[in-house]
């Protein structure tokens, strides 16, 4: 798959088949993650791959409980599910489905890392600088293999339980919680504004988006 085609159809997948994903494919995606750039080539990333059904179920229970409350409150604020625009409605329904079905999704990849850069006085800022490119490589590599992912911050809904379940020390920062599996529906075209809304030539050209 051409890399441009992979990027322009790499939608957030929130509905998955239960079919297993071969370890070789997961390994290939992790390889791609470790080819990402990082500050000073510090490579301060670690990837926790969760495939154990009991752990995934426990995470699903916790995360879906929190997400149900959050999404419920959002819906109430916005005047009910019917009042939402179709894209937001689909996103909220999708993220609830994703949380509820985590136990059946073949793998979850946590992108995490410690402060390692600059070596003489490491700062947190550079942790995220390394982890976000690695996470994006995971998304695009998975898409190239026909696998779906969704970049999520579910780790923030259950920090304590997640660390306990997976023995993650406090000094490890978690940037992304990425479910991975075969998509139940097709990949996308993406919904994005035209490139001209964002690109300034030879200097800032004012607000491009009206
Ligand atoms: C930093 C970050 C956090 C995100 N967190 C969540 C999340 O917690 N749950 C979720 O369902 N999607 C999450 N997403 C996915 C976005 O909602 C999604 O990429 C965006 O709506 C655009 O949709 P598309 O990728 O399908 O085009 C996150 C994406 C990013 C980059």
Coordinates of C-alpha atoms and ligand atoms in Angstrom, one line a residue:
X1 CA 0.0 0.0 0.0
X2 CA 1.4 3.4 -1.0
X3 CA 2.2 5.5 2.1
X4 CA 0.0 8.4 1.0
X5 CA -2.9 6.0 0.5
X6 CA -2.3 4.5 4.0
X7 CA -2.2 8.0 5.6
X8 CA -5.3 9.3 3.8
X9 CA -7.4 6.3 4.8
X10 CA -6.0 5.8 8.3
X11 CA -9.2 6.5 10.2
X12 CA -9.8 5.9 13.8
X13 CA -11.3 2.4 14.0
X14 CA -13.6 1.8 16.9
X15 CA -15.4 -1.4 15.8
X16 CA -13.2 -4.5 15.5
X17 CA -13.6 -8.2 14.5
X18 CA -12.6 -10.7 17.1
X19 CA -10.2 -12.5 14.7
X20 CA -6.7 -12.9 16.1
X21 CA -3.8 -10.9 14.8
X22 CA -0.6 -13.0 14.1
X23 CA 2.4 -12.1 16.3
X24 CA 4.5 -11.5 13.1
X25 CA 2.2 -8.6 12.2
X26 CA 2.3 -7.1 15.7
X27 CA 6.1 -7.4 15.6
X28 CA 6.2 -5.6 12.3
X29 CA 4.2 -2.8 13.6
X30 CA 6.4 -2.5 16.7
X31 CA 9.4 -2.5 14.4
X32 CA 7.9 0.5 12.6
X33 CA 7.3 2.2 15.9
X34 CA 11.0 1.9 16.8
X35 CA 12.0 3.5 13.5
X36 CA 10.5 6.8 14.5
X37 CA 12.6 9.9 15.1
X38 CA 13.3 11.0 18.7
X39 CA 15.3 13.9 20.3
X40 CA 19.0 13.3 19.8
X41 CA 18.0 9.8 18.7
X42 CA 17.4 9.0 22.4
X43 CA 14.8 6.4 21.6
X44 CA 13.2 6.8 25.1
X45 CA 10.2 4.6 24.3
X46 CA 8.8 1.4 25.7
X47 CA 5.8 -0.5 24.2
X48 CA 3.6 -2.6 26.4
X49 CA 1.6 -5.1 24.3
X50 CA -1.5 -6.4 26.1
X51 CA -3.0 -9.6 24.7
X52 CA -4.1 -11.4 27.9
X53 CA -7.9 -11.6 27.8
X54 CA -8.2 -11.3 31.6
X55 CA -6.2 -8.0 31.6
X56 CA -8.1 -6.6 28.6
X57 CA -11.4 -7.4 30.3
X58 CA -10.4 -5.7 33.5
X59 CA -9.3 -2.6 31.6
X60 CA -12.5 -2.7 29.6
X61 CA -14.7 -2.8 32.7
X62 CA -12.9 0.2 34.3
X63 CA -12.5 2.3 31.1
X64 CA -16.1 1.7 29.9
X65 CA -17.5 2.7 33.3
X66 CA -15.6 6.0 33.2
X67 CA -16.4 6.6 29.5
X68 CA -20.1 5.9 30.0
X69 CA -20.2 8.6 32.7
X70 CA -18.2 11.1 30.6
X71 CA -20.2 10.6 27.4
X72 CA -23.5 10.7 29.3
X73 CA -22.5 14.0 30.9
X74 CA -21.5 15.4 27.5
X75 CA -24.7 14.3 25.9
X76 CA -26.7 16.0 28.6
X77 CA -24.8 19.2 28.2
X78 CA -25.3 19.2 24.5
X79 CA -29.1 18.4 24.8
X80 CA -29.1 14.7 24.1
X81 CA -27.7 12.3 21.6
X82 CA -30.2 13.4 18.9
X83 CA -29.1 17.0 19.1
X84 CA -25.5 16.2 18.2
X85 CA -24.1 16.5 14.7
X86 CA -23.8 13.0 13.1
X87 CA -20.0 13.0 13.2
X88 CA -19.8 13.8 16.9
X89 CA -22.6 11.3 17.6
X90 CA -20.8 8.5 15.7
X91 CA -17.5 9.4 17.5
X92 CA -19.1 9.2 21.0
X93 CA -21.0 6.0 20.2
X94 CA -17.8 4.6 18.6
X95 CA -15.6 5.4 21.6
X96 CA -18.1 3.8 24.0
X97 CA -18.2 0.7 21.8
X98 CA -14.4 0.6 21.7
X99 CA -14.2 0.8 25.5
X100 CA -16.9 -1.8 26.0
X101 CA -15.3 -4.3 23.6
X102 CA -11.6 -3.9 24.6
X103 CA -11.7 -7.4 26.0
X104 CA -12.4 -8.9 22.5
X105 CA -9.9 -6.7 20.6
X106 CA -6.8 -8.8 19.8
X107 CA -4.1 -6.4 21.2
X108 CA -3.7 -3.1 23.0
X109 CA -0.4 -1.2 22.6
X110 CA 0.6 1.2 25.2
X111 CA 3.2 3.7 24.1
X112 CA 5.2 4.9 27.1
X113 CA 8.6 6.0 28.2
X114 CA 10.7 7.6 30.8
X115 CA 12.5 11.0 30.9
X116 CA 15.8 10.4 29.2
X117 CA 16.6 13.6 27.2
X118 CA 18.7 15.7 27.4
X119 CA 20.9 13.2 29.2
X120 CA 22.4 15.7 31.7
X121 CA 18.9 17.0 32.8
X122 CA 16.0 15.1 31.3
X123 CA 12.7 16.9 30.9
X124 CA 9.1 15.6 30.5
X125 CA 8.6 17.7 27.3
X126 CA 11.0 15.4 25.4
X127 CA 9.2 12.3 26.5
X128 CA 6.2 13.3 24.4
X129 CA 8.5 14.4 21.5
X130 CA 9.6 10.8 21.2
X131 CA 6.4 9.0 21.9
X132 CA 4.0 10.8 19.5
X133 CA 6.0 10.1 16.4
X134 CA 6.3 6.4 17.5
X135 CA 2.6 6.2 18.0
X136 CA 1.9 7.7 14.6
X137 CA 4.2 5.1 13.0
X138 CA 2.1 2.4 14.7
X139 CA -1.1 3.8 13.2
X140 CA 0.3 4.1 9.7
X141 CA 2.1 0.7 9.8
X142 CA -1.0 -1.0 11.0
X143 CA -3.1 0.6 8.2
X144 CA -0.5 -0.6 5.6
X145 CA -1.1 -4.1 6.9
X146 CA -4.9 -3.8 6.7
X147 CA -5.1 -3.5 10.5
X148 CA -7.2 -0.9 12.4
X149 CA -6.1 1.2 15.3
X150 CA -7.5 4.1 17.3
X151 CA -5.2 6.6 19.0
X152 CA -6.8 7.0 22.5
X153 CA -6.0 8.5 25.9
X154 CA -7.9 5.9 27.8
X155 CA -4.9 5.5 30.0
X156 CA -6.0 8.8 31.7
X157 CA -9.3 7.2 32.7
X158 CA -7.7 4.5 34.9
X159 CA -4.1 5.5 35.6
X160 CA -3.9 3.7 39.0
X161 CA -5.5 0.4 37.9
X162 CA -3.5 0.4 34.7
X163 CA -0.2 0.8 36.5
X164 CA -1.2 -1.9 39.1
X165 CA -2.4 -4.4 36.5
X166 CA 0.6 -4.0 34.2
X167 CA 3.2 -3.2 36.9
X168 CA 4.1 0.2 35.3
X169 CA 6.3 2.3 37.6
X170 CA 5.3 5.9 38.4
X171 CA 8.2 7.4 36.4
X172 CA 7.0 5.9 33.2
X173 CA 4.8 8.3 31.2
X174 CA 2.0 6.9 29.0
X175 CA 1.3 8.7 25.8
X176 CA -1.1 6.5 24.0
X177 CA -3.4 3.5 24.5
X178 CA -3.9 2.0 21.1
X179 CA -6.3 -0.9 20.4
X180 CA -5.3 -3.0 17.4
X181 CA -7.2 -5.5 15.3
X182 CA -9.0 -6.2 12.1
X183 CA -11.6 -3.5 11.3
X184 CA -15.2 -4.5 11.3
X185 CA -16.1 -1.8 8.7
X186 CA -14.0 -0.3 5.9
X187 CA -11.2 2.2 6.2
X188 CA -12.0 5.6 5.3
X189 CA -11.5 8.7 3.5
X190 CA -10.6 11.1 6.3
X191 CA -12.6 14.2 7.1
X192 CA -10.1 17.0 7.1
X193 CA -10.1 20.6 6.0
X194 CA -8.3 21.5 2.8
X195 CA -4.5 21.8 3.1
X196 CA -4.7 25.5 2.1
X197 CA -6.4 26.2 5.4
X198 CA -3.2 25.4 7.3
X199 CA -0.2 26.3 5.1
X200 CA 1.6 29.7 5.3
X201 CA 4.1 30.4 2.5
X202 CA 7.3 32.3 3.4
X203 CA 5.9 33.6 6.8
X204 CA 2.7 33.8 8.8
X205 CA -0.1 34.9 6.6
X206 CA -2.7 35.6 9.2
X207 CA -5.6 33.3 10.1
X208 CA -6.3 31.1 7.1
X209 CA -9.5 29.6 8.4
X210 CA -12.4 31.9 8.2
Ligands
LIG1 C1 -4.0 12.7 21.2 C2 -5.2 12.0 20.7 C3 -6.1 11.5 21.6 C4 -7.3 10.8 21.2 N1 -8.1 10.2 22.1 C5 -9.2 9.5 21.8 C6 -9.9 8.8 22.7 O1 -9.7 8.8 23.9 N2 -11.0 8.0 22.3 C7 -11.3 7.9 20.9 O2 -12.2 7.2 20.6 N3 -10.5 8.6 20.0 C8 -9.5 9.3 20.4 N4 -8.7 9.9 19.4 C9 -9.0 9.8 18.0 C10 -9.6 11.1 17.4 O3 -10.9 11.3 17.9 C11 -9.6 11.0 15.9 O4 -8.4 10.8 15.4 C12 -10.3 12.2 15.3 O5 -11.6 12.3 15.7 C13 -10.2 12.2 13.7 O6 -10.9 11.0 13.3 P1 -10.2 10.1 12.2 O7 -8.8 9.8 12.7 O8 -11.1 8.9 12.1 O9 -10.1 10.9 10.9 C14 -7.5 10.6 19.8 C15 -6.6 11.2 18.9 C16 -5.5 11.8 19.3 C17 -4.5 12.4 18.3

